[in-house]
């Protein structure tokens, strides 16, 4: 199973094609739209989110509410395209025609300069339009399809925000359903209400100061069978694949599982999770310090993964850079931007983690249709319980 996305931030639309889904998976545009709406919320977003109201059109691979087994094609229109048609249109232009909103001043921390050098563009709009986090709408759409698949097997995914700027949330004991419910009502998708208030105040201050904020997001997946991924080859380790998926989210700079970096400071006796067994459940672990992975394989405990997002590079408080034409130093020009997109990133991270788990399920239980896959998963779950 794989997907590709295409489309620019201010182009006509985002497009995604998903290949390899089993037939007979129930799927509607509404399933996807619910997730798209979740991504659009969040304290700290800029004015663009008032323009967009993301809706997904399914334009291939689904008929009468079920996948057919053919590639699933998804389209999300950019409403803002109406204002950008001349600037972003695909047709050739006259050589003397002035191109509006040409970008020659790279933002520190953005893809602008590296991309311009790599692809030989004097207008960095050719880079920033695609590197923009607008693309995450397409990934959330694909993640919604993955969640729908996981749902068939009782596998649940939830994300929440642990930190924005220097404000850290206290750990709250909660079930996955509680996390889903509470974060949906929190403007910063945080389980700790006091920290949430402080996060919002901190975002207000960053906005006033023309600055931006990053943070930490945690995603938890429950109901995952033992043995997804494999220890036998480096690129089959599922934790490694999830790490790549998380790092591929725009602005993400770090990933950890379970205790993560904290494990470095503890002796082994306080890191490794003791093994238990009972008749009903089979094997389990007393704790989950390793975040659901041993040897690149799931161990049946919840997958717990955290991602670090850097602050968005588009700043109202300009940093120093150099114009690529004049080579003169300048203070970066001011562009419309979000001051904090960490709450939205929580939804994006859920999507990419869900995708990797769904893909690993399809790798382990290759099936042409859902009935076949359900039988295979059920038989395997029985086998693991009885092992
Ligand atoms: C983004 C800049 C802003 C964000 C955008 C990502 O857009 P604009 O340049 O149009 O103001 O709003 O995010 C989205 C459009 C989105 O859907 O998340 C950027 O440069 O990455």
mmCIF file of C-alpha atoms and ligand atoms in Angstrom:
data_model
loop_
_atom_site.group_PDB
_atom_site.id
_atom_site.type_symbol
_atom_site.label_atom_id
_atom_site.label_comp_id
_atom_site.label_asym_id
_atom_site.label_seq_id
_atom_site.Cartn_x
_atom_site.Cartn_y
_atom_site.Cartn_z
ATOM 1 C CA UNK A 1 0.000 0.000 0.000
ATOM 2 C CA UNK A 2 1.352 3.413 -0.870
ATOM 3 C CA UNK A 3 0.236 6.952 -1.608
ATOM 4 C CA UNK A 4 1.475 9.982 -3.433
ATOM 5 C CA UNK A 5 0.336 13.575 -3.108
ATOM 6 C CA UNK A 6 0.552 16.425 -5.610
ATOM 7 C CA UNK A 7 -0.436 20.086 -5.591
ATOM 8 C CA UNK A 8 0.711 23.491 -4.425
ATOM 9 C CA UNK A 9 -0.463 25.644 -1.530
ATOM 10 C CA UNK A 10 -2.093 28.245 -3.810
ATOM 11 C CA UNK A 11 -2.657 26.013 -6.846
ATOM 12 C CA UNK A 12 -6.085 24.728 -7.852
ATOM 13 C CA UNK A 13 -6.155 21.633 -5.648
ATOM 14 C CA UNK A 14 -4.342 18.958 -3.691
ATOM 15 C CA UNK A 15 -4.490 15.464 -5.130
ATOM 16 C CA UNK A 16 -3.712 12.098 -3.532
ATOM 17 C CA UNK A 17 -3.653 8.632 -5.029
ATOM 18 C CA UNK A 18 -3.750 5.577 -2.769
ATOM 19 C CA UNK A 19 -2.715 2.275 -4.288
ATOM 20 C CA UNK A 20 -3.178 -1.180 -2.759
ATOM 21 C CA UNK A 21 -6.279 -0.827 -0.563
ATOM 22 C CA UNK A 22 -8.365 -3.981 -0.247
ATOM 23 C CA UNK A 23 -11.810 -3.978 -1.860
ATOM 24 C CA UNK A 24 -15.011 -3.613 0.196
ATOM 25 C CA UNK A 25 -13.611 -1.202 2.774
ATOM 26 C CA UNK A 26 -16.478 1.130 3.731
ATOM 27 C CA UNK A 27 -15.421 4.691 2.853
ATOM 28 C CA UNK A 28 -17.254 7.977 2.333
ATOM 29 C CA UNK A 29 -16.127 11.552 1.698
ATOM 30 C CA UNK A 30 -17.608 12.381 5.093
ATOM 31 C CA UNK A 31 -15.111 10.021 6.813
ATOM 32 C CA UNK A 32 -12.339 12.104 5.275
ATOM 33 C CA UNK A 33 -13.986 15.505 5.764
ATOM 34 C CA UNK A 34 -14.292 14.930 9.512
ATOM 35 C CA UNK A 35 -10.519 14.517 9.726
ATOM 36 C CA UNK A 36 -9.856 17.498 7.442
ATOM 37 C CA UNK A 37 -11.981 19.690 9.703
ATOM 38 C CA UNK A 38 -10.028 18.524 12.758
ATOM 39 C CA UNK A 39 -6.763 19.579 11.091
ATOM 40 C CA UNK A 40 -8.075 23.044 10.326
ATOM 41 C CA UNK A 41 -8.832 23.885 13.935
ATOM 42 C CA UNK A 42 -6.340 25.007 16.519
ATOM 43 C CA UNK A 43 -5.318 28.139 18.350
ATOM 44 C CA UNK A 44 -2.574 30.028 16.549
ATOM 45 C CA UNK A 45 -3.563 29.449 12.926
ATOM 46 C CA UNK A 46 -3.413 32.420 10.546
ATOM 47 C CA UNK A 47 -5.992 34.049 8.263
ATOM 48 C CA UNK A 48 -5.649 31.420 5.540
ATOM 49 C CA UNK A 49 -7.699 28.999 7.607
ATOM 50 C CA UNK A 50 -10.622 31.439 7.422
ATOM 51 C CA UNK A 51 -10.494 31.157 3.633
ATOM 52 C CA UNK A 52 -10.234 27.388 3.377
ATOM 53 C CA UNK A 53 -12.935 24.944 4.348
ATOM 54 C CA UNK A 54 -11.390 21.685 3.273
ATOM 55 C CA UNK A 55 -13.676 19.157 1.630
ATOM 56 C CA UNK A 56 -12.583 15.996 -0.090
ATOM 57 C CA UNK A 57 -13.957 14.695 -3.370
ATOM 58 C CA UNK A 58 -13.419 11.010 -3.993
ATOM 59 C CA UNK A 59 -12.772 10.773 -7.733
ATOM 60 C CA UNK A 60 -11.694 7.157 -8.124
ATOM 61 C CA UNK A 61 -11.725 3.717 -6.514
ATOM 62 C CA UNK A 62 -14.890 4.013 -4.402
ATOM 63 C CA UNK A 63 -18.413 3.075 -5.468
ATOM 64 C CA UNK A 64 -21.585 3.247 -3.396
ATOM 65 C CA UNK A 65 -19.623 3.684 -0.174
ATOM 66 C CA UNK A 66 -17.074 0.885 -0.608
ATOM 67 C CA UNK A 67 -13.609 0.641 -2.116
ATOM 68 C CA UNK A 68 -13.477 -1.413 -5.303
ATOM 69 C CA UNK A 69 -9.812 -2.451 -5.028
ATOM 70 C CA UNK A 70 -8.800 0.099 -7.682
ATOM 71 C CA UNK A 71 -6.567 3.081 -6.781
ATOM 72 C CA UNK A 72 -8.435 5.585 -4.612
ATOM 73 C CA UNK A 73 -8.087 9.138 -5.915
ATOM 74 C CA UNK A 74 -8.803 12.108 -3.647
ATOM 75 C CA UNK A 75 -9.081 15.799 -4.452
ATOM 76 C CA UNK A 76 -9.167 18.770 -2.057
ATOM 77 C CA UNK A 77 -9.768 22.124 -3.701
ATOM 78 C CA UNK A 78 -7.885 25.223 -2.570
ATOM 79 C CA UNK A 79 -10.414 27.994 -2.187
ATOM 80 C CA UNK A 80 -7.601 30.538 -2.139
ATOM 81 C CA UNK A 81 -6.820 29.528 -5.756
ATOM 82 C CA UNK A 82 -9.440 32.077 -6.836
ATOM 83 C CA UNK A 83 -6.990 34.819 -5.769
ATOM 84 C CA UNK A 84 -3.912 33.169 -7.272
ATOM 85 C CA UNK A 85 -4.954 31.931 -10.717
ATOM 86 C CA UNK A 86 -2.713 34.311 -12.635
ATOM 87 C CA UNK A 87 0.267 33.864 -10.356
ATOM 88 C CA UNK A 88 0.045 30.072 -10.074
ATOM 89 C CA UNK A 89 -1.463 29.038 -13.421
ATOM 90 C CA UNK A 90 0.248 26.227 -15.404
ATOM 91 C CA UNK A 91 0.095 27.940 -18.834
ATOM 92 C CA UNK A 92 3.180 29.620 -20.331
ATOM 93 C CA UNK A 93 3.322 33.408 -19.988
ATOM 94 C CA UNK A 94 4.700 36.109 -22.312
ATOM 95 C CA UNK A 95 8.381 36.746 -21.654
ATOM 96 C CA UNK A 96 7.748 40.427 -20.835
ATOM 97 C CA UNK A 97 4.777 39.713 -18.565
ATOM 98 C CA UNK A 98 5.416 40.690 -14.988
ATOM 99 C CA UNK A 99 5.012 37.821 -12.511
ATOM 100 C CA UNK A 100 3.464 39.064 -9.301
ATOM 101 C CA UNK A 101 4.592 37.932 -5.861
ATOM 102 C CA UNK A 102 7.967 36.679 -7.041
ATOM 103 C CA UNK A 103 10.017 35.490 -4.069
ATOM 104 C CA UNK A 104 13.752 36.243 -4.071
ATOM 105 C CA UNK A 105 14.266 36.557 -0.330
ATOM 106 C CA UNK A 106 14.674 33.167 1.373
ATOM 107 C CA UNK A 107 13.316 32.668 4.880
ATOM 108 C CA UNK A 108 15.801 31.155 7.316
ATOM 109 C CA UNK A 109 14.536 27.728 8.358
ATOM 110 C CA UNK A 110 12.431 27.220 5.215
ATOM 111 C CA UNK A 111 13.021 25.089 2.095
ATOM 112 C CA UNK A 112 13.256 28.294 -0.027
ATOM 113 C CA UNK A 113 17.005 28.648 -0.610
ATOM 114 C CA UNK A 114 18.077 24.999 -0.782
ATOM 115 C CA UNK A 115 15.224 24.227 -3.152
ATOM 116 C CA UNK A 116 15.972 27.216 -5.391
ATOM 117 C CA UNK A 117 19.619 26.183 -5.756
ATOM 118 C CA UNK A 118 18.734 22.512 -6.262
ATOM 119 C CA UNK A 119 16.021 23.073 -8.916
ATOM 120 C CA UNK A 120 17.572 26.236 -10.413
ATOM 121 C CA UNK A 121 14.699 28.628 -9.808
ATOM 122 C CA UNK A 122 15.154 32.391 -9.498
ATOM 123 C CA UNK A 123 11.577 32.625 -8.140
ATOM 124 C CA UNK A 124 11.467 30.700 -4.884
ATOM 125 C CA UNK A 125 7.683 30.509 -5.107
ATOM 126 C CA UNK A 126 8.390 27.356 -7.163
ATOM 127 C CA UNK A 127 9.773 25.828 -3.972
ATOM 128 C CA UNK A 128 7.693 27.262 -1.163
ATOM 129 C CA UNK A 129 4.373 26.434 -2.801
ATOM 130 C CA UNK A 130 5.117 22.726 -2.589
ATOM 131 C CA UNK A 131 7.087 22.675 0.658
ATOM 132 C CA UNK A 132 4.181 24.469 2.373
ATOM 133 C CA UNK A 133 2.377 22.585 5.129
ATOM 134 C CA UNK A 134 -0.795 22.999 3.080
ATOM 135 C CA UNK A 135 0.203 19.580 1.686
ATOM 136 C CA UNK A 136 -0.612 18.044 5.053
ATOM 137 C CA UNK A 137 -4.322 18.324 4.154
ATOM 138 C CA UNK A 138 -3.720 15.591 1.541
ATOM 139 C CA UNK A 139 -1.841 13.482 4.066
ATOM 140 C CA UNK A 140 -4.646 13.807 6.593
ATOM 141 C CA UNK A 141 -7.050 12.637 3.868
ATOM 142 C CA UNK A 142 -4.903 9.530 3.271
ATOM 143 C CA UNK A 143 -4.615 9.051 7.045
ATOM 144 C CA UNK A 144 -8.409 9.155 7.307
ATOM 145 C CA UNK A 145 -8.578 6.226 4.879
ATOM 146 C CA UNK A 146 -5.926 4.383 6.914
ATOM 147 C CA UNK A 147 -7.912 5.005 10.119
ATOM 148 C CA UNK A 148 -10.997 3.603 8.441
ATOM 149 C CA UNK A 149 -9.056 0.411 7.672
ATOM 150 C CA UNK A 150 -7.682 0.206 11.224
ATOM 151 C CA UNK A 151 -11.173 0.727 12.577
ATOM 152 C CA UNK A 152 -12.233 -2.581 10.998
ATOM 153 C CA UNK A 153 -9.768 -4.315 13.338
ATOM 154 C CA UNK A 154 -10.512 -2.308 16.492
ATOM 155 C CA UNK A 155 -7.213 -0.395 16.190
ATOM 156 C CA UNK A 156 -7.605 3.133 17.548
ATOM 157 C CA UNK A 157 -5.398 6.200 17.125
ATOM 158 C CA UNK A 158 -5.334 9.409 19.187
ATOM 159 C CA UNK A 159 -2.976 12.366 19.384
ATOM 160 C CA UNK A 160 -2.487 15.167 21.876
ATOM 161 C CA UNK A 161 -0.202 18.125 22.456
ATOM 162 C CA UNK A 162 2.361 17.829 25.266
ATOM 163 C CA UNK A 163 4.228 21.089 24.843
ATOM 164 C CA UNK A 164 3.966 24.448 23.063
ATOM 165 C CA UNK A 165 6.952 26.741 23.383
ATOM 166 C CA UNK A 166 8.274 26.295 26.925
ATOM 167 C CA UNK A 167 4.817 25.425 28.345
ATOM 168 C CA UNK A 168 4.658 21.722 29.230
ATOM 169 C CA UNK A 169 1.475 19.812 30.005
ATOM 170 C CA UNK A 170 1.227 17.574 33.055
ATOM 171 C CA UNK A 171 0.658 13.908 32.281
ATOM 172 C CA UNK A 172 -3.026 13.002 32.598
ATOM 173 C CA UNK A 173 -4.094 9.342 32.921
ATOM 174 C CA UNK A 174 -6.741 8.802 30.259
ATOM 175 C CA UNK A 175 -8.150 6.209 27.896
ATOM 176 C CA UNK A 176 -7.851 6.732 24.164
ATOM 177 C CA UNK A 177 -11.534 7.629 23.940
ATOM 178 C CA UNK A 178 -11.071 10.261 26.663
ATOM 179 C CA UNK A 179 -8.063 11.683 24.829
ATOM 180 C CA UNK A 180 -10.130 11.931 21.663
ATOM 181 C CA UNK A 181 -13.005 13.617 23.477
ATOM 182 C CA UNK A 182 -10.998 16.097 25.552
ATOM 183 C CA UNK A 183 -8.636 17.167 22.768
ATOM 184 C CA UNK A 184 -11.556 17.823 20.437
ATOM 185 C CA UNK A 185 -12.765 20.522 22.856
ATOM 186 C CA UNK A 186 -9.323 21.956 23.576
ATOM 187 C CA UNK A 187 -8.193 24.756 21.216
ATOM 188 C CA UNK A 188 -4.605 23.513 21.637
ATOM 189 C CA UNK A 189 -5.483 19.770 21.740
ATOM 190 C CA UNK A 190 -4.046 19.433 25.225
ATOM 191 C CA UNK A 191 -5.259 17.124 28.024
ATOM 192 C CA UNK A 192 -4.130 19.438 30.844
ATOM 193 C CA UNK A 193 -6.569 22.401 31.016
ATOM 194 C CA UNK A 194 -4.237 24.641 33.007
ATOM 195 C CA UNK A 195 -1.361 24.094 30.605
ATOM 196 C CA UNK A 196 -3.783 24.677 27.714
ATOM 197 C CA UNK A 197 -4.633 28.133 29.082
ATOM 198 C CA UNK A 198 -0.955 28.965 29.421
ATOM 199 C CA UNK A 199 -0.235 27.666 25.923
ATOM 200 C CA UNK A 200 -2.852 29.983 24.470
ATOM 201 C CA UNK A 201 -1.457 32.944 26.408
ATOM 202 C CA UNK A 202 2.004 32.013 25.177
ATOM 203 C CA UNK A 203 0.740 31.886 21.578
ATOM 204 C CA UNK A 204 -0.861 35.332 22.023
ATOM 205 C CA UNK A 205 2.465 36.680 23.223
ATOM 206 C CA UNK A 206 4.372 35.099 20.324
ATOM 207 C CA UNK A 207 1.880 36.631 17.907
ATOM 208 C CA UNK A 208 2.271 40.083 19.483
ATOM 209 C CA UNK A 209 6.021 39.754 19.260
ATOM 210 C CA UNK A 210 5.882 38.640 15.619
ATOM 211 C CA UNK A 211 7.323 35.292 16.580
ATOM 212 C CA UNK A 212 6.318 31.635 16.120
ATOM 213 C CA UNK A 213 6.254 28.569 18.392
ATOM 214 C CA UNK A 214 6.932 24.863 18.049
ATOM 215 C CA UNK A 215 6.120 22.028 20.419
ATOM 216 C CA UNK A 216 5.752 18.321 21.112
ATOM 217 C CA UNK A 217 2.940 16.044 20.003
ATOM 218 C CA UNK A 218 2.246 12.479 21.169
ATOM 219 C CA UNK A 219 0.324 9.843 19.230
ATOM 220 C CA UNK A 220 -0.928 6.601 20.781
ATOM 221 C CA UNK A 221 -2.224 3.566 18.892
ATOM 222 C CA UNK A 222 -4.096 0.796 20.711
ATOM 223 C CA UNK A 223 -5.220 -2.627 19.584
ATOM 224 C CA UNK A 224 -2.184 -3.307 17.399
ATOM 225 C CA UNK A 225 -1.385 -7.023 16.974
ATOM 226 C CA UNK A 226 2.029 -8.415 17.969
ATOM 227 C CA UNK A 227 4.551 -8.750 15.165
ATOM 228 C CA UNK A 228 3.899 -5.886 12.745
ATOM 229 C CA UNK A 229 7.229 -4.887 11.188
ATOM 230 C CA UNK A 230 10.274 -7.171 11.412
ATOM 231 C CA UNK A 231 13.700 -7.385 12.990
ATOM 232 C CA UNK A 232 15.218 -9.177 9.968
ATOM 233 C CA UNK A 233 16.002 -6.202 7.739
ATOM 234 C CA UNK A 234 16.626 -2.535 8.555
ATOM 235 C CA UNK A 235 13.923 -1.143 6.319
ATOM 236 C CA UNK A 236 11.266 -3.542 7.622
ATOM 237 C CA UNK A 237 11.476 -2.225 11.193
ATOM 238 C CA UNK A 238 8.124 -0.567 11.779
ATOM 239 C CA UNK A 239 9.333 1.888 14.418
ATOM 240 C CA UNK A 240 11.906 3.095 11.882
ATOM 241 C CA UNK A 241 9.208 3.534 9.255
ATOM 242 C CA UNK A 242 7.032 5.464 11.664
ATOM 243 C CA UNK A 243 10.027 7.637 12.587
ATOM 244 C CA UNK A 244 10.520 8.450 8.909
ATOM 245 C CA UNK A 245 6.848 9.237 8.430
ATOM 246 C CA UNK A 246 6.844 11.585 11.433
ATOM 247 C CA UNK A 247 10.082 13.279 10.346
ATOM 248 C CA UNK A 248 8.541 13.830 6.915
ATOM 249 C CA UNK A 249 5.874 16.132 8.360
ATOM 250 C CA UNK A 250 6.758 19.732 7.539
ATOM 251 C CA UNK A 251 8.805 21.331 10.375
ATOM 252 C CA UNK A 252 9.327 18.117 12.409
ATOM 253 C CA UNK A 253 12.816 17.739 13.840
ATOM 254 C CA UNK A 254 12.726 14.770 16.206
ATOM 255 C CA UNK A 255 10.962 11.517 17.089
ATOM 256 C CA UNK A 256 10.979 9.242 20.131
ATOM 257 C CA UNK A 257 9.117 6.117 21.273
ATOM 258 C CA UNK A 258 8.041 5.351 24.837
ATOM 259 C CA UNK A 259 10.625 6.750 27.242
ATOM 260 C CA UNK A 260 12.627 7.859 24.210
ATOM 261 C CA UNK A 261 15.623 10.056 25.074
ATOM 262 C CA UNK A 262 14.920 9.615 28.783
ATOM 263 C CA UNK A 263 16.001 5.943 28.479
ATOM 264 C CA UNK A 264 19.603 7.122 28.059
ATOM 265 C CA UNK A 265 19.728 8.199 31.709
ATOM 266 C CA UNK A 266 18.239 5.030 33.223
ATOM 267 C CA UNK A 267 19.763 1.611 33.914
ATOM 268 C CA UNK A 268 18.322 -1.301 31.920
ATOM 269 C CA UNK A 269 16.382 -2.595 34.928
ATOM 270 C CA UNK A 270 14.308 0.596 34.820
ATOM 271 C CA UNK A 271 13.775 0.631 31.096
ATOM 272 C CA UNK A 272 12.818 -2.832 29.848
ATOM 273 C CA UNK A 273 9.234 -3.932 30.268
ATOM 274 C CA UNK A 274 8.747 -7.157 32.231
ATOM 275 C CA UNK A 275 6.848 -9.921 30.448
ATOM 276 C CA UNK A 276 3.596 -11.369 31.810
ATOM 277 C CA UNK A 277 1.165 -14.037 30.637
ATOM 278 C CA UNK A 278 -2.449 -14.874 31.365
ATOM 279 C CA UNK A 279 -4.870 -17.346 29.831
ATOM 280 C CA UNK A 280 -7.245 -14.752 28.424
ATOM 281 C CA UNK A 281 -4.784 -12.291 26.867
ATOM 282 C CA UNK A 282 -1.663 -14.387 26.354
ATOM 283 C CA UNK A 283 1.606 -12.441 26.604
ATOM 284 C CA UNK A 284 1.778 -8.796 27.698
ATOM 285 C CA UNK A 285 4.174 -6.338 29.383
ATOM 286 C CA UNK A 286 3.902 -4.887 32.913
ATOM 287 C CA UNK A 287 4.926 -1.435 31.692
ATOM 288 C CA UNK A 288 5.305 0.232 28.303
ATOM 289 C CA UNK A 289 8.589 2.109 28.540
ATOM 290 C CA UNK A 290 9.560 1.013 25.041
ATOM 291 C CA UNK A 291 6.423 2.457 23.478
ATOM 292 C CA UNK A 292 5.100 -0.766 21.975
ATOM 293 C CA UNK A 293 8.223 -1.825 20.051
ATOM 294 C CA UNK A 294 10.972 -4.394 20.581
ATOM 295 C CA UNK A 295 13.207 -5.399 17.680
ATOM 296 C CA UNK A 296 11.404 -3.149 15.214
ATOM 297 C CA UNK A 297 8.219 -5.189 15.792
ATOM 298 C CA UNK A 298 5.069 -4.319 17.668
ATOM 299 C CA UNK A 299 4.799 -6.204 20.976
ATOM 300 C CA UNK A 300 1.052 -5.780 21.416
ATOM 301 C CA UNK A 301 1.343 -2.883 23.865
ATOM 302 C CA UNK A 302 0.113 0.550 22.742
ATOM 303 C CA UNK A 303 2.389 2.304 20.273
ATOM 304 C CA UNK A 304 3.484 5.570 21.900
ATOM 305 C CA UNK A 305 5.391 7.993 19.672
ATOM 306 C CA UNK A 306 6.266 11.641 20.119
ATOM 307 C CA UNK A 307 7.314 14.180 17.520
ATOM 308 C CA UNK A 308 9.044 17.540 17.935
ATOM 309 C CA UNK A 309 7.934 20.407 15.720
ATOM 310 C CA UNK A 310 10.170 23.427 15.271
ATOM 311 C CA UNK A 311 8.611 26.902 15.232
ATOM 312 C CA UNK A 312 7.259 27.895 11.801
ATOM 313 C CA UNK A 313 9.976 29.783 9.854
ATOM 314 C CA UNK A 314 7.696 32.501 8.458
ATOM 315 C CA UNK A 315 8.084 35.271 11.028
ATOM 316 C CA UNK A 316 6.506 38.674 11.419
ATOM 317 C CA UNK A 317 9.668 39.550 13.351
ATOM 318 C CA UNK A 318 12.141 39.398 10.481
ATOM 319 C CA UNK A 319 15.415 37.483 10.662
ATOM 320 C CA UNK A 320 18.489 38.291 8.591
ATOM 321 C CA UNK A 321 18.867 36.781 5.140
ATOM 322 C CA UNK A 322 20.248 37.607 1.666
ATOM 323 C CA UNK A 323 18.334 38.466 -1.535
ATOM 324 C CA UNK A 324 19.275 35.861 -4.191
ATOM 325 C CA UNK A 325 19.330 38.477 -7.013
ATOM 326 C CA UNK A 326 20.977 41.525 -5.450
ATOM 327 C CA UNK A 327 22.988 39.485 -2.906
ATOM 328 C CA UNK A 328 22.186 42.305 -0.488
ATOM 329 C CA UNK A 329 21.406 41.448 3.125
ATOM 330 C CA UNK A 330 17.823 42.183 4.138
ATOM 331 C CA UNK A 331 15.371 41.633 6.899
ATOM 332 C CA UNK A 332 12.965 38.969 5.636
ATOM 333 C CA UNK A 333 9.746 40.392 4.248
ATOM 334 C CA UNK A 334 6.588 39.815 6.228
ATOM 335 C CA UNK A 335 4.251 37.101 4.914
ATOM 336 C CA UNK A 336 0.909 35.847 6.121
ATOM 337 C CA UNK A 337 1.528 32.880 8.384
ATOM 338 C CA UNK A 338 0.427 30.796 11.347
ATOM 339 C CA UNK A 339 2.101 31.665 14.664
ATOM 340 C CA UNK A 340 1.664 28.113 15.951
ATOM 341 C CA UNK A 341 0.477 25.035 14.071
ATOM 342 C CA UNK A 342 1.278 22.431 16.749
ATOM 343 C CA UNK A 343 -2.415 21.561 17.446
ATOM 344 C CA UNK A 344 -2.956 20.939 13.717
ATOM 345 C CA UNK A 345 0.278 18.956 13.584
ATOM 346 C CA UNK A 346 -1.186 16.609 16.190
ATOM 347 C CA UNK A 347 -3.882 15.627 13.668
ATOM 348 C CA UNK A 348 -1.287 15.312 10.894
ATOM 349 C CA UNK A 349 0.888 13.086 13.038
ATOM 350 C CA UNK A 350 -2.091 10.855 13.847
ATOM 351 C CA UNK A 351 -2.618 10.537 10.093
ATOM 352 C CA UNK A 352 0.941 9.551 9.182
ATOM 353 C CA UNK A 353 1.234 7.096 12.093
ATOM 354 C CA UNK A 354 -2.156 5.564 11.202
ATOM 355 C CA UNK A 355 -0.952 5.204 7.623
ATOM 356 C CA UNK A 356 2.214 3.311 8.617
ATOM 357 C CA UNK A 357 0.300 0.950 10.907
ATOM 358 C CA UNK A 358 -2.352 0.327 8.231
ATOM 359 C CA UNK A 359 0.380 -0.329 5.676
ATOM 360 C CA UNK A 360 2.078 -2.752 8.069
ATOM 361 C CA UNK A 361 -1.277 -4.542 8.530
ATOM 362 C CA UNK A 362 -1.628 -4.867 4.744
ATOM 363 C CA UNK A 363 1.988 -6.130 4.519
ATOM 364 C CA UNK A 364 1.327 -8.777 7.162
ATOM 365 C CA UNK A 365 -2.156 -9.759 5.957
ATOM 366 C CA UNK A 366 -2.030 -9.200 2.193
ATOM 367 C CA UNK A 367 -5.616 -9.424 0.948
ATOM 368 C CA UNK A 368 -7.633 -8.365 -2.068
ATOM 369 C CA UNK A 369 -10.762 -7.710 -0.049
ATOM 370 C CA UNK A 370 -11.806 -6.954 3.521
ATOM 371 C CA UNK A 371 -13.457 -10.306 4.256
ATOM 372 C CA UNK A 372 -10.210 -12.083 3.409
ATOM 373 C CA UNK A 373 -8.215 -9.667 5.568
ATOM 374 C CA UNK A 374 -10.616 -9.945 8.513
ATOM 375 C CA UNK A 375 -10.391 -13.738 8.468
ATOM 376 C CA UNK A 376 -6.599 -13.582 8.376
ATOM 377 C CA UNK A 377 -6.378 -11.077 11.243
ATOM 378 C CA UNK A 378 -8.842 -13.021 13.376
ATOM 379 C CA UNK A 379 -6.953 -16.287 12.869
ATOM 380 C CA UNK A 380 -3.666 -14.571 13.683
ATOM 381 C CA UNK A 381 -5.058 -12.985 16.854
ATOM 382 C CA UNK A 382 -6.268 -16.406 17.989
ATOM 383 C CA UNK A 383 -2.826 -17.837 17.281
ATOM 384 C CA UNK A 384 -1.027 -15.108 19.279
ATOM 385 C CA UNK A 385 -3.414 -15.540 22.247
ATOM 386 C CA UNK A 386 -2.814 -19.277 22.272
ATOM 387 C CA UNK A 387 0.934 -19.141 21.646
HETATM 388 C C1 LIG B 1 1.827 27.860 5.144
HETATM 389 C C2 LIG B 1 1.446 29.203 5.193
HETATM 390 C C3 LIG B 1 0.064 29.613 5.420
HETATM 391 C C4 LIG B 1 -0.670 28.513 6.180
HETATM 392 C C5 LIG B 1 -0.523 27.261 5.361
HETATM 393 C C6 LIG B 1 0.879 26.763 5.400
HETATM 394 O O1 LIG B 1 -0.627 29.747 4.204
HETATM 395 P P1 LIG B 1 -0.632 31.111 3.372
HETATM 396 O O2 LIG B 1 0.759 31.275 2.863
HETATM 397 O O3 LIG B 1 -1.628 30.894 2.264
HETATM 398 O O4 LIG B 1 -1.054 32.161 4.322
HETATM 399 O O5 LIG B 1 -2.006 28.846 6.397
HETATM 400 O O6 LIG B 1 -1.341 26.246 5.873
HETATM 401 C C7 LIG B 1 -2.387 25.860 5.142
HETATM 402 C C8 LIG B 1 -2.842 26.498 4.062
HETATM 403 C C9 LIG B 1 -3.005 24.641 5.634
HETATM 404 O O7 LIG B 1 -3.981 24.173 5.020
HETATM 405 O O8 LIG B 1 -2.527 24.132 6.644
HETATM 406 C C10 LIG B 1 3.192 27.469 4.813
HETATM 407 O O9 LIG B 1 3.960 28.300 4.285
HETATM 408 O O10 LIG B 1 3.596 26.326 5.057
#
